[in-house]
Short mmCIF file of C-alpha atoms in Angstrom, two decimals:
data_model
loop_
_atom_site.label_atom_id
_atom_site.label_comp_id
_atom_site.label_asym_id
_atom_site.label_seq_id
_atom_site.Cartn_x
_atom_site.Cartn_y
_atom_site.Cartn_z
CA UNK A 18 -32.88 5.26 12.33
CA UNK A 19 -33.05 8.43 10.26
CA UNK A 20 -30.68 8.81 7.36
CA UNK A 21 -29.00 12.15 6.82
CA UNK A 22 -30.28 14.19 3.92
CA UNK A 23 -27.02 13.84 1.97
CA UNK A 24 -27.05 10.07 2.42
CA UNK A 25 -30.63 9.92 1.22
CA UNK A 26 -30.03 12.15 -1.79
CA UNK A 27 -26.95 10.08 -2.66
CA UNK A 28 -29.19 7.02 -2.94
CA UNK A 29 -31.94 8.83 -4.89
CA UNK A 30 -29.74 10.88 -7.24
CA UNK A 31 -27.67 8.33 -9.12
CA UNK A 32 -25.65 10.55 -11.41
CA UNK A 33 -24.18 14.02 -11.68
CA UNK A 34 -26.77 14.77 -14.34
CA UNK A 35 -29.66 13.81 -12.04
CA UNK A 36 -28.13 15.96 -9.29
CA UNK A 37 -28.01 18.93 -11.70
CA UNK A 38 -31.67 18.38 -12.72
CA UNK A 39 -32.70 18.20 -9.05
CA UNK A 40 -30.73 21.37 -8.35
CA UNK A 41 -32.52 23.15 -11.21
CA UNK A 42 -36.00 22.20 -9.90
CA UNK A 43 -35.11 22.88 -6.27
CA UNK A 44 -34.15 26.44 -7.23
CA UNK A 45 -36.94 26.96 -9.81
CA UNK A 46 -39.41 29.73 -8.99
CA UNK A 47 -40.55 30.47 -12.53
CA UNK A 48 -43.64 32.74 -12.62
CA UNK A 49 -44.99 30.65 -15.51
CA UNK A 50 -45.45 27.82 -12.96
CA UNK A 51 -46.14 29.81 -9.77
CA UNK A 52 -48.51 32.54 -11.02
CA UNK A 53 -50.66 30.04 -12.91
CA UNK A 54 -50.90 27.74 -9.89
CA UNK A 55 -52.07 30.61 -7.73
CA UNK A 56 -55.22 30.89 -9.87
CA UNK A 57 -56.88 27.93 -8.10
CA UNK A 58 -54.13 26.16 -6.12
CA UNK A 59 -53.36 23.50 -8.77
CA UNK A 60 -49.67 23.89 -9.62
CA UNK A 61 -48.79 22.36 -12.99
CA UNK A 62 -45.43 21.76 -14.63
CA UNK A 63 -46.68 21.03 -18.12
CA UNK A 64 -48.14 22.82 -21.12
CA UNK A 65 -51.69 23.36 -22.30
CA UNK A 66 -53.99 22.19 -25.08
CA UNK A 67 -57.06 23.60 -26.80
CA UNK A 68 -58.05 26.91 -28.35
CA UNK A 69 -57.79 29.95 -26.15
CA UNK A 70 -60.52 32.56 -25.82
CA UNK A 71 -59.26 35.52 -27.90
CA UNK A 72 -61.26 37.95 -25.73
CA UNK A 73 -58.61 37.60 -22.98
CA UNK A 74 -56.28 39.71 -25.15
CA UNK A 75 -58.91 42.42 -25.55
CA UNK A 76 -60.62 44.60 -22.96
CA UNK A 77 -59.07 46.62 -20.10
CA UNK A 78 -55.27 46.77 -20.23
CA UNK A 79 -54.87 46.72 -16.44
CA UNK A 80 -56.53 43.29 -16.11
CA UNK A 81 -55.25 41.82 -19.40
CA UNK A 82 -52.31 40.02 -17.79
CA UNK A 83 -54.48 38.26 -15.20
CA UNK A 84 -56.97 37.21 -17.89
CA UNK A 85 -54.14 35.68 -19.96
CA UNK A 86 -52.70 33.90 -16.89
CA UNK A 87 -56.09 32.42 -16.02
CA UNK A 88 -56.66 31.26 -19.60
CA UNK A 89 -53.22 29.61 -19.80
CA UNK A 90 -53.97 27.83 -16.52
CA UNK A 91 -57.29 26.61 -17.91
CA UNK A 92 -55.50 25.10 -20.93
CA UNK A 93 -52.90 23.39 -18.70
CA UNK A 94 -55.64 21.91 -16.53
CA UNK A 95 -57.40 20.71 -19.71
CA UNK A 96 -54.17 18.92 -20.68
CA UNK A 97 -54.10 17.05 -17.34
CA UNK A 98 -57.77 16.11 -17.77
CA UNK A 99 -56.98 14.52 -21.15
CA UNK A 100 -54.19 12.47 -19.54
CA UNK A 101 -56.53 11.31 -16.75
CA UNK A 102 -59.22 10.43 -19.34
CA UNK A 103 -56.83 7.78 -20.67
CA UNK A 104 -56.01 6.07 -17.33
CA UNK A 105 -58.96 3.68 -17.68
CA UNK A 106 -61.19 2.62 -14.77
CA UNK A 107 -59.69 3.55 -11.39
CA UNK A 108 -61.53 2.90 -8.11
CA UNK A 109 -61.21 4.52 -4.67
CA UNK A 110 -59.14 1.61 -3.33
CA UNK A 111 -56.70 1.60 -6.25
CA UNK A 112 -53.17 3.01 -6.07
CA UNK A 113 -51.81 5.10 -8.91
CA UNK A 114 -48.53 6.95 -9.37
CA UNK A 115 -47.44 10.32 -10.78
CA UNK A 116 -43.76 9.92 -11.69
CA UNK A 117 -42.01 13.25 -12.03
CA UNK A 118 -44.88 14.80 -10.09
CA UNK A 119 -43.65 18.41 -9.91
CA UNK A 120 -45.68 20.46 -7.42
CA UNK A 121 -48.53 17.96 -7.60
CA UNK A 122 -51.23 19.45 -9.86
CA UNK A 123 -52.08 16.29 -11.82
CA UNK A 124 -51.91 14.13 -8.64
CA UNK A 125 -54.56 16.23 -6.89
CA UNK A 126 -56.76 16.20 -9.98
CA UNK A 127 -56.50 12.38 -10.11
CA UNK A 128 -57.50 12.08 -6.45
CA UNK A 129 -60.42 14.48 -6.97
CA UNK A 130 -61.64 12.47 -9.95
CA UNK A 131 -61.15 8.88 -8.75
CA UNK A 132 -60.97 9.20 -4.94
CA UNK A 133 -57.97 6.85 -5.13
CA UNK A 134 -54.54 6.70 -3.47
CA UNK A 135 -51.93 8.72 -5.39
CA UNK A 136 -48.19 8.59 -4.82
CA UNK A 137 -46.10 11.32 -6.46
CA UNK A 138 -42.40 10.81 -7.05
CA UNK A 139 -39.83 13.58 -7.69
CA UNK A 140 -36.08 14.05 -7.38
CA UNK A 141 -36.69 17.62 -6.20
CA UNK A 142 -36.95 17.73 -2.41
CA UNK A 143 -38.48 21.23 -2.67
CA UNK A 144 -41.27 19.95 -4.93
CA UNK A 145 -41.94 16.98 -2.64
CA UNK A 146 -42.22 19.25 0.43
CA UNK A 147 -44.49 21.67 -1.48
CA UNK A 148 -46.78 18.82 -2.63
CA UNK A 149 -47.08 17.33 0.87
CA UNK A 150 -47.89 20.74 2.36
CA UNK A 151 -50.62 21.14 -0.25
CA UNK A 152 -51.99 17.66 0.54
CA UNK A 153 -52.26 18.70 4.22
CA UNK A 154 -53.97 21.98 3.31
CA UNK A 155 -56.42 20.18 1.03
CA UNK A 156 -57.18 17.57 3.68
CA UNK A 157 -56.17 14.66 1.43
CA UNK A 158 -52.82 13.68 2.98
CA UNK A 159 -54.30 10.25 3.87
CA UNK A 160 -54.66 9.56 0.12
CA UNK A 161 -52.11 11.77 -1.68
CA UNK A 162 -48.42 11.57 -0.73
CA UNK A 163 -45.26 12.83 -2.41
CA UNK A 164 -41.92 11.07 -2.09
CA UNK A 165 -38.29 12.00 -2.71
CA UNK A 166 -37.56 9.03 -4.97
CA UNK A 167 -36.02 8.28 -8.34
CA UNK A 168 -38.59 7.38 -11.01
CA UNK A 169 -36.20 4.71 -12.33
CA UNK A 170 -36.11 2.99 -8.93
CA UNK A 171 -39.10 4.01 -6.83
CA UNK A 172 -38.86 1.32 -4.16
CA UNK A 173 -42.63 0.67 -4.30
CA UNK A 174 -43.88 -2.96 -4.40
CA UNK A 175 -44.14 -4.82 -7.72
CA UNK A 176 -47.64 -5.11 -9.19
CA UNK A 177 -49.00 -2.57 -6.69
CA UNK A 178 -50.39 0.00 -9.13
CA UNK A 179 -53.57 0.17 -11.18
CA UNK A 180 -52.17 3.02 -13.27
CA UNK A 181 -49.15 5.29 -13.59
CA UNK A 182 -48.04 8.20 -15.73
CA UNK A 183 -45.39 10.71 -16.74
CA UNK A 184 -46.67 14.17 -17.60
CA UNK A 185 -43.79 15.75 -19.53
CA UNK A 186 -41.00 14.18 -17.49
CA UNK A 187 -39.74 11.31 -19.68
CA UNK A 188 -37.12 13.51 -21.35
CA UNK A 189 -34.97 13.44 -18.21
CA UNK A 190 -34.35 9.67 -18.16
CA UNK A 191 -33.52 6.60 -20.23
CA UNK A 192 -36.82 5.26 -21.63
CA UNK A 193 -35.89 1.57 -21.39
CA UNK A 194 -35.07 1.92 -17.69
CA UNK A 195 -38.16 4.04 -17.09
CA UNK A 196 -40.62 1.66 -18.75
CA UNK A 197 -39.01 -1.33 -17.02
CA UNK A 198 -39.86 0.32 -13.69
CA UNK A 199 -43.42 1.18 -14.75
CA UNK A 200 -43.96 -2.38 -15.99
CA UNK A 201 -42.67 -3.71 -12.64
CA UNK A 202 -45.00 -1.43 -10.66
CA UNK A 203 -48.18 -2.03 -12.67
CA UNK A 204 -50.52 -4.94 -12.08
CA UNK A 205 -51.35 -7.13 -15.08
CA UNK A 206 -53.69 -5.08 -17.29
CA UNK A 207 -52.65 -1.86 -15.53
CA UNK A 208 -52.45 1.29 -17.60
CA UNK A 209 -49.51 3.59 -18.27
CA UNK A 210 -49.93 7.02 -19.90
CA UNK A 211 -47.42 9.63 -20.96
CA UNK A 212 -47.81 13.04 -22.54
CA UNK A 213 -44.50 14.12 -23.98
CA UNK A 214 -42.62 16.13 -26.56
CA UNK A 215 -40.55 13.94 -28.88
CA UNK A 216 -38.57 14.66 -32.02
CA UNK A 217 -39.73 13.37 -35.37
CA UNK A 218 -37.65 10.47 -36.76
CA UNK A 219 -38.89 11.30 -40.26
CA UNK A 220 -37.18 14.69 -40.28
CA UNK A 221 -34.07 12.99 -38.85
CA UNK A 222 -32.27 13.90 -35.63
CA UNK A 223 -32.89 16.90 -33.43
CA UNK A 224 -33.65 20.11 -35.25
CA UNK A 225 -32.06 23.38 -34.15
CA UNK A 226 -35.30 24.37 -32.39
CA UNK A 227 -35.50 21.04 -30.51
CA UNK A 228 -31.86 21.40 -29.43
CA UNK A 229 -32.68 24.83 -28.00
CA UNK A 230 -35.50 23.31 -25.94
CA UNK A 231 -33.11 20.63 -24.60
CA UNK A 232 -30.61 23.29 -23.64
CA UNK A 233 -33.22 25.49 -21.94
CA UNK A 234 -34.57 22.70 -19.70
CA UNK A 235 -31.34 20.65 -19.28
CA UNK A 236 -33.21 17.70 -20.77
CA UNK A 237 -32.67 15.11 -23.49
CA UNK A 238 -35.67 14.89 -25.84
CA UNK A 239 -36.13 11.38 -27.27
CA UNK A 240 -37.08 10.30 -30.77
CA UNK A 241 -40.70 9.29 -31.27
CA UNK A 242 -39.63 5.74 -32.26
CA UNK A 243 -37.77 5.26 -28.95
CA UNK A 244 -41.03 5.39 -26.98
CA UNK A 245 -42.51 2.48 -28.90
CA UNK A 246 -39.29 0.43 -28.88
CA UNK A 247 -38.88 0.88 -25.12
CA UNK A 248 -42.54 0.04 -24.46
CA UNK A 249 -42.38 -3.12 -26.61
CA UNK A 250 -39.24 -4.22 -24.74
CA UNK A 251 -41.07 -3.90 -21.41
CA UNK A 252 -44.48 -5.55 -21.94
CA UNK A 253 -46.31 -2.25 -22.43
CA UNK A 254 -48.71 -2.43 -25.38
CA UNK A 255 -50.03 0.89 -26.75
CA UNK A 256 -53.82 1.09 -26.81
CA UNK A 257 -54.05 4.76 -27.78
CA UNK A 258 -51.75 7.28 -29.46
CA UNK A 259 -53.05 10.84 -29.75
CA UNK A 260 -51.20 13.56 -31.63
CA UNK A 261 -51.66 16.72 -29.53
CA UNK A 262 -49.27 18.84 -31.63
CA UNK A 263 -52.02 20.87 -33.32
CA UNK A 264 -54.01 21.37 -30.08
CA UNK A 265 -50.97 22.65 -28.14
CA UNK A 266 -49.96 25.39 -30.64
CA UNK A 267 -52.61 27.92 -29.48
CA UNK A 268 -51.30 27.64 -25.90
CA UNK A 269 -47.80 28.58 -27.04
CA UNK A 270 -49.14 31.45 -29.16
CA UNK A 271 -50.96 32.82 -26.11
CA UNK A 272 -47.99 32.25 -23.80
CA UNK A 273 -45.73 34.20 -26.20
CA UNK A 274 -48.01 37.22 -25.59
CA UNK A 275 -48.03 36.86 -21.79
CA UNK A 276 -46.01 38.47 -19.00
CA UNK A 277 -44.65 35.04 -18.03
CA UNK A 278 -43.04 34.29 -21.42
CA UNK A 279 -39.50 32.94 -20.96
CA UNK A 280 -38.17 33.19 -24.51
CA UNK A 281 -38.51 29.46 -25.18
CA UNK A 282 -41.90 30.00 -26.87
CA UNK A 283 -40.36 30.70 -30.29
CA UNK A 284 -38.39 27.40 -30.48
CA UNK A 285 -41.51 25.43 -29.45
CA UNK A 286 -43.67 27.14 -32.08
CA UNK A 287 -40.99 26.73 -34.75
CA UNK A 288 -40.41 23.03 -33.95
CA UNK A 289 -44.13 22.20 -33.90
CA UNK A 290 -44.94 24.12 -37.06
CA UNK A 291 -42.00 22.78 -39.07
CA UNK A 292 -42.91 19.20 -38.02
CA UNK A 293 -39.59 18.37 -36.32
CA UNK A 294 -41.24 18.02 -32.90
CA UNK A 295 -44.43 16.27 -31.81
CA UNK A 296 -46.57 16.54 -28.69
CA UNK A 297 -47.94 13.05 -28.11
CA UNK A 298 -50.13 11.16 -25.69
CA UNK A 299 -49.37 7.45 -25.52
CA UNK A 300 -51.49 5.10 -23.38
CA UNK A 301 -50.31 1.50 -22.97
CA UNK A 302 -51.48 -1.60 -21.10
CA UNK A 303 -49.18 -3.80 -19.04
CA UNK A 304 -49.32 -7.39 -20.40
#
């Protein structure tokens, strides 16, 4: 029996807020995501880390834009590599999950690296369809699949995953609910990794710049402390915490000078430089 689309989305999208987030991503055709993905077919929905090559801003004006786009894409791919570096040992028979998988960039990189099964989960039906088309084109649809599911209630079997992650998608959900679901999905000793932007408890509350980021992306950035509280409450024990704030600033400085700038670059740079916002990687083991 096939369920109608509206019935299915009613089960996946629990709240009006989730419906509005799904609507945003279903309609999203931002050049900052599309143009960069067209460089090599890996479509990311996250930011970059590392120093950029200043020579991309020099040289012939007519090819400058493409050079900048390619360099931004390189930095975003480097970010995904750092996340995958922290997943621990993953074998070809293991199952891992990309929750909030976007158009699938990190999922395909994980499959390329480990040869494992990857399930991507998104509340955007457009993103899911895009990812599955890409899996077919790449010839990996037997190993990489995308699903229209809610990351707080994925429906996958308990203890079925070797590893799971969120790459810049935790700010759309309640962390306690999210980590409860990851803990349920992971086998004992399984690894969870997130890269995320979080506001600094020390500076107290959301700064003006952080509030502008929330507004721009219809998200709800969490305090740094909330990540560790929610992990501790759900049997996830941090093994590694890496502050990527410094390494992400060059990416934003380059993006501000690109044709795909959206105007949100200034709040990110302000928030990072004033210390009210951090870009963190947290890796934790399921115990």
